[in-house]
Coordinates of C-alpha atoms in Angstrom, one line a residue:
M166 CA 10.9 -5.4 34.5
K167 CA 8.8 -7.9 32.6
P168 CA 10.6 -10.5 30.4
A169 CA 10.8 -9.9 26.7
R170 CA 8.1 -11.7 24.7
K171 CA 9.3 -14.3 22.3
P172 CA 8.5 -13.8 18.6
G173 CA 6.2 -16.3 17.0
Y174 CA 6.0 -17.3 13.3
L175 CA 4.9 -20.0 10.9
I176 CA 6.3 -20.4 7.4
S177 CA 4.8 -23.1 5.2
G178 CA 5.4 -24.3 1.7
L179 CA 9.0 -25.3 2.0
G180 CA 8.4 -29.0 2.3
M181 CA 8.3 -28.5 6.1
S182 CA 6.8 -26.0 8.5
I183 CA 9.2 -23.5 10.0
S184 CA 8.3 -22.3 13.5
P185 CA 10.0 -21.9 16.9
A186 CA 8.3 -25.1 18.1
L187 CA 8.7 -27.3 15.0
D188 CA 12.0 -26.3 13.4
A189 CA 13.6 -23.1 14.7
R190 CA 15.7 -22.1 11.7
L191 CA 14.8 -18.4 11.3
Q192 CA 17.7 -16.0 11.5
R193 CA 15.9 -12.9 10.4
L194 CA 12.7 -11.9 8.6
R195 CA 11.4 -8.6 7.1
L196 CA 7.9 -8.1 5.7
V197 CA 7.1 -4.7 4.0
D198 CA 3.4 -4.1 3.6
K199 CA 2.6 -1.2 1.3
R200 CA -0.7 0.1 0.0
A201 CA -2.0 0.3 -3.6
M202 CA -0.1 -1.5 -6.4
D203 CA 3.2 -1.9 -4.6
A204 CA 3.6 -5.6 -3.9
D205 CA 4.2 -6.6 -0.3
Q206 CA 7.8 -7.7 0.0
L207 CA 9.0 -10.7 2.1
E208 CA 12.6 -11.6 2.8
F209 CA 13.8 -14.1 5.3
T210 CA 17.0 -16.1 6.1
L211 CA 17.0 -19.7 7.4
E212 CA 19.8 -21.8 8.9
D213 CA 20.7 -24.8 6.7
H214 CA 23.4 -26.3 8.9
D215 CA 22.1 -29.8 8.3
G216 CA 21.5 -29.4 4.6
R217 CA 17.8 -30.4 5.0
L218 CA 16.3 -27.3 3.3
A219 CA 15.4 -27.7 -0.3
I220 CA 15.9 -24.6 -2.5
P221 CA 12.3 -23.6 -3.6
R222 CA 11.7 -23.0 -7.3
K223 CA 10.9 -19.6 -8.5
G224 CA 7.1 -19.1 -8.4
A225 CA 6.6 -21.4 -5.4
R226 CA 3.9 -20.3 -2.9
L227 CA 4.7 -19.7 0.7
G228 CA 2.4 -19.0 3.6
L229 CA 3.3 -16.7 6.5
S230 CA 1.9 -16.0 10.0
L231 CA 3.4 -13.7 12.5
G232 CA 3.0 -12.7 16.2
F233 CA 4.3 -13.8 19.6
Q234 CA 4.5 -17.3 21.1
D235 CA 2.2 -16.4 24.0
Q236 CA -0.7 -15.5 21.7
G237 CA -2.3 -16.7 18.5
L238 CA -0.5 -15.9 15.2
I239 CA -2.0 -13.7 12.5
D240 CA -2.2 -14.9 8.9
R241 CA -0.2 -12.5 6.8
G242 CA -1.1 -14.0 3.5
T243 CA 0.5 -16.0 0.6
Y244 CA 3.7 -15.1 -1.2
I245 CA 5.3 -16.1 -4.5
V246 CA 9.1 -16.8 -4.5
D247 CA 11.0 -14.3 -6.7
E248 CA 14.6 -15.0 -5.7
V249 CA 16.6 -17.5 -3.6
E250 CA 20.1 -17.3 -2.3
H251 CA 22.2 -20.1 -0.7
A252 CA 25.4 -19.1 1.1
G253 CA 27.9 -20.5 3.5
A254 CA 29.6 -21.5 5.6
P255 CA 27.7 -21.7 7.9
D256 CA 25.0 -22.5 5.3
T257 CA 22.0 -20.3 5.1
L258 CA 19.0 -20.0 2.7
T259 CA 17.6 -16.6 1.9
I260 CA 14.2 -16.3 0.2
R261 CA 12.7 -13.2 -1.4
A262 CA 9.1 -13.2 -2.3
R263 CA 6.2 -10.9 -3.2
S264 CA 2.5 -11.1 -2.2
A265 CA 0.6 -13.5 -4.4
D266 CA -2.3 -11.0 -4.8
L267 CA -0.2 -8.7 -6.9
R268 CA 1.3 -11.4 -9.2
I269 CA -1.4 -11.1 -11.8
D270 CA -0.6 -13.3 -14.8
N271 CA -2.0 -10.9 -17.5
P272 CA 0.9 -8.7 -18.7
A273 CA -0.4 -8.5 -22.3
K274 CA -0.6 -5.0 -23.7
R275 CA -3.9 -4.0 -25.2
C276 CA -5.4 -1.2 -27.3
G277 CA -9.0 0.0 -26.8
S278 CA -11.2 2.8 -25.6
W279 CA -14.3 3.6 -23.5
Q280 CA -16.8 6.3 -24.5
K281 CA -19.2 8.0 -22.1
K282 CA -18.7 5.4 -19.3
Y283 CA -18.7 5.6 -15.5
L284 CA -15.4 4.8 -13.8
G285 CA -17.1 1.9 -12.0
M286 CA -17.9 0.3 -15.4
I287 CA -14.4 0.7 -16.7
V288 CA -12.8 -0.7 -13.5
G289 CA -15.3 -3.5 -13.6
D290 CA -14.3 -4.4 -17.2
L291 CA -10.6 -4.4 -16.3
A292 CA -11.2 -6.5 -13.2
G293 CA -13.2 -9.0 -15.2
R294 CA -10.3 -9.5 -17.6
L295 CA -8.1 -10.1 -14.6
D296 CA -10.6 -12.7 -13.2
L297 CA -11.1 -10.4 -10.2
S298 CA -14.3 -9.1 -8.6
P299 CA -14.4 -5.3 -8.5
R300 CA -15.0 -3.4 -5.2
I301 CA -15.1 0.3 -5.8
G302 CA -15.2 2.7 -2.9
G303 CA -16.8 6.0 -2.1
A304 CA -18.0 8.1 -5.0
L305 CA -15.5 6.8 -7.4
A306 CA -17.9 4.4 -9.2
G307 CA -20.1 7.2 -10.2
I308 CA -17.5 9.4 -11.8
F309 CA -18.4 10.0 -15.5
I310 CA -15.6 9.7 -18.1
E311 CA -16.2 11.2 -21.5
H312 CA -13.4 9.2 -23.2
L313 CA -10.6 6.9 -22.1
D314 CA -8.0 5.3 -24.4
Q315 CA -5.9 2.2 -23.6
T316 CA -2.9 2.4 -26.0
D317 CA -0.5 -0.4 -26.0
E318 CA -0.6 -0.9 -22.2
S319 CA -1.6 -3.7 -19.9
D320 CA -4.8 -3.7 -17.9
M321 CA -2.8 -3.4 -14.6
H322 CA -0.9 -0.4 -16.0
L323 CA -4.2 1.3 -17.0
L324 CA -5.6 0.6 -13.5
T325 CA -2.6 2.2 -12.0
R326 CA -3.0 5.2 -14.2
L327 CA -6.6 5.6 -13.3
A328 CA -5.7 5.3 -9.6
E329 CA -3.2 8.1 -10.0
R330 CA -5.7 10.3 -11.8
F331 CA -8.3 9.9 -9.1
D332 CA -6.0 9.8 -6.1
A333 CA -7.1 6.2 -5.4
T334 CA -5.5 3.0 -4.3
C335 CA -5.9 -0.1 -6.5
T336 CA -5.1 -3.4 -4.9
P337 CA -5.9 -7.0 -5.8
K338 CA -6.8 -8.8 -2.6
N339 CA -8.3 -12.3 -2.0
G340 CA -9.8 -12.5 -5.5
Q341 CA -11.1 -8.9 -5.5
L342 CA -9.9 -5.7 -7.1
L343 CA -10.2 -2.9 -4.5
F344 CA -10.3 0.5 -6.0
L345 CA -10.6 2.9 -3.0
P346 CA -10.1 6.7 -2.3
K347 CA -6.6 7.2 -1.0
G348 CA -6.0 8.6 2.5
T349 CA -9.6 8.3 3.7
G350 CA -9.3 5.3 6.0
K351 CA -12.5 3.7 4.5
T352 CA -13.5 0.4 3.2
A353 CA -15.0 -0.3 -0.3
G354 CA -18.4 0.0 1.3
G355 CA -17.6 3.5 2.5
T356 CA -17.5 2.7 6.2
R357 CA -14.6 3.9 8.4
I358 CA -11.8 1.4 9.1
P359 CA -11.6 1.0 12.9
G360 CA -8.8 3.1 14.2
L361 CA -6.4 2.7 17.0
T362 CA -4.6 4.8 19.6
L363 CA -0.8 4.5 20.1
R364 CA 0.9 6.1 23.0
R365 CA 4.5 7.1 23.1
D366 CA 5.5 4.3 25.6
V367 CA 4.8 1.6 23.0
G368 CA 7.6 2.9 20.7
D369 CA 11.3 2.9 20.7
R370 CA 11.9 5.7 18.2
H371 CA 9.9 8.2 16.3
R372 CA 10.5 10.9 13.6
Y373 CA 8.1 13.8 12.8
I374 CA 8.5 16.1 9.8
A375 CA 6.3 19.1 9.0
S376 CA 6.5 20.8 5.7
D377 CA 4.7 23.7 4.0
R378 CA 5.2 22.0 0.6
E379 CA 6.4 25.2 -0.9
S380 CA 3.3 26.9 0.6
W381 CA 1.0 25.9 -2.2
T382 CA -2.4 27.6 -1.9
G383 CA -4.1 25.5 -4.6
V384 CA -3.6 23.7 -7.9
I385 CA -4.3 25.0 -11.4
A386 CA -4.9 22.6 -14.3
Y387 CA -5.4 23.5 -18.0
W388 CA -7.7 22.1 -20.6
S389 CA -8.3 22.8 -24.3
S390 CA -11.8 23.7 -25.5
L391 CA -12.7 22.1 -28.8
E392 CA -15.4 24.7 -29.5
T393 CA -13.2 27.8 -29.0
A394 CA -9.7 26.3 -29.4
E395 CA -8.8 28.2 -26.4
R396 CA -6.8 27.0 -23.4
Q397 CA -9.0 27.1 -20.3
R398 CA -8.1 26.5 -16.6
V399 CA -9.7 25.1 -13.5
V400 CA -8.6 26.1 -10.0
I401 CA -8.8 23.9 -6.8
G402 CA -8.0 25.9 -3.7
D403 CA -6.7 29.5 -4.1
T404 CA -4.8 31.1 -6.9
G405 CA -2.4 33.0 -4.7
N406 CA 0.5 30.6 -5.0
A407 CA -1.1 27.7 -6.8
K408 CA 0.8 24.9 -8.3
R409 CA 0.4 24.6 -12.1
L410 CA 0.1 21.2 -13.7
R411 CA 2.1 21.0 -17.0
P412 CA -0.3 18.8 -19.2
T413 CA -3.2 20.3 -21.1
Y414 CA -6.2 17.9 -20.6
E415 CA -8.9 17.1 -23.1
N416 CA -11.8 18.6 -21.1
A417 CA -12.7 20.5 -17.9
D418 CA -13.7 17.3 -16.0
H419 CA -10.4 15.7 -16.6
A420 CA -8.5 18.8 -15.6
T421 CA -10.6 19.1 -12.4
E422 CA -10.0 15.5 -11.5
E423 CA -6.2 15.9 -11.9
A424 CA -6.1 19.2 -10.0
T425 CA -8.3 17.7 -7.1
A426 CA -6.1 14.6 -6.9
E427 CA -2.9 16.7 -6.7
W428 CA -4.4 19.1 -4.1
Q429 CA -5.3 16.1 -1.9
R430 CA -1.7 14.7 -2.2
I431 CA -0.3 18.1 -1.2
Q432 CA -2.6 18.2 1.9
R433 CA -1.6 14.7 3.0
G434 CA 2.1 15.6 2.6
L435 CA 2.1 18.6 4.9
A436 CA 3.3 16.3 7.7
E437 CA 4.7 12.8 8.0
M438 CA 5.5 10.5 10.9
S439 CA 7.4 7.3 11.5
L440 CA 7.2 5.2 14.6
V441 CA 9.0 2.0 15.6
L442 CA 6.9 -0.1 18.0
A443 CA 9.0 -1.9 20.6
E444 CA 6.7 -4.9 20.4
G445 CA 5.6 -5.9 16.9
R446 CA 2.0 -5.7 15.8
A447 CA 1.1 -8.2 13.1
D448 CA -2.5 -6.9 13.1
L449 CA -1.6 -3.5 11.5
Y450 CA -2.2 -2.7 7.9
P451 CA -1.9 0.3 5.6
E452 CA -4.9 2.7 5.5
T453 CA -5.6 2.2 9.2
P454 CA -6.4 5.5 11.0
V455 CA -4.2 6.2 14.0
T456 CA -4.4 8.6 16.9
L457 CA -1.1 9.4 18.7
R458 CA -0.8 10.4 22.3
D459 CA 1.9 11.7 24.7
F460 CA 4.0 13.2 21.9
K461 CA 4.2 16.9 21.1
A462 CA 0.9 18.8 21.0
E463 CA 1.1 19.2 17.2
I464 CA 1.7 15.5 16.7
D465 CA -1.2 14.5 19.0
A466 CA -3.6 16.9 17.3
T467 CA -2.9 15.5 13.8
P468 CA -5.2 12.7 12.5
W469 CA -2.9 10.0 11.0
L470 CA -3.2 7.2 8.5
I471 CA -0.8 4.3 8.1
T472 CA 0.8 4.2 4.6
E473 CA 3.4 1.4 5.2
V474 CA 4.1 -1.3 7.8
V475 CA 7.5 -3.0 8.1
H476 CA 7.8 -6.1 10.3
D477 CA 11.3 -7.1 11.4
M478 CA 11.8 -10.3 13.3
S479 CA 14.9 -12.2 14.6
D480 CA 16.1 -14.1 17.6
T481 CA 16.5 -10.7 19.4
G482 CA 12.8 -9.7 19.1
Y483 CA 10.0 -8.5 16.8
T484 CA 9.4 -4.8 16.0
T485 CA 7.0 -3.0 13.7
T486 CA 7.8 0.3 11.9
L487 CA 4.9 2.5 10.8
S488 CA 5.0 5.2 8.2
L489 CA 2.1 7.7 8.7
E490 CA 0.6 10.6 6.7
I491 CA -2.2 13.0 7.4
D492 CA -5.6 11.4 7.4
T493 CA -7.8 13.5 5.1
G494 CA -10.9 11.3 5.5

């Protein structure tokens, strides 16, 4: 039986560097890495038995790297302190932070509109106001939008609304605004993200759920014709047991976009999988394609995509929990 590997980490920005070799104070750490507009969440607790730890101010920047001591650590980014907690005895300092990329300092609500513009132009305008460079993936940039209103909402809220409408992910990352098709496992340039194969012997536990999602056969969306004042409909899939969307949209294109996005969400939700890796993987991120092996035949035959990665580290070890959905790319 091979000895358990020792977790490795480096936390910077606290007035000292915290690592096993320099100042082994870590009791526990959890990093939740989500896709789209959900900020990555970091929480860790440090021993403060000697009182040397300063309580960081709210808004302070922290750096984090994770891995194992017998290999190089992987940079997991920069985080902004949201909340601190000091408790004792024995004294401990708990810090809660969110990824710096999603702390955009532009909460102002705006009013405005776009007429006869492509989605890429609109996202580009919004990214520019946030001082970010737009990267728009797939065919999203070329989607024509007849009319779009921004009514008393922030730029980030509007981007989130557009991402929902077109079943996309919208993520600020390293000075860029990534607006990508959801569930395709592709980069902004349209190339496939390199996938990986995970066998059952790398995991401690797994959970597989298959659902018929009420056996929906398609999606129906309605729109109102200005010429005839009649309510029209568009169908994606089959009408047999189609899900009907409640809103009435302003034109056929918008109705089609909403119906298509909902149908894609239904397809991805037909099965889900969670897997706890016995040895943590700091190199895994959401939207990575995954092939599973040595599970049940149905599980192995399904193409998977990572939607969430949770890293848990303590003096007892380092594990990574993956949440997976069907890869429709």
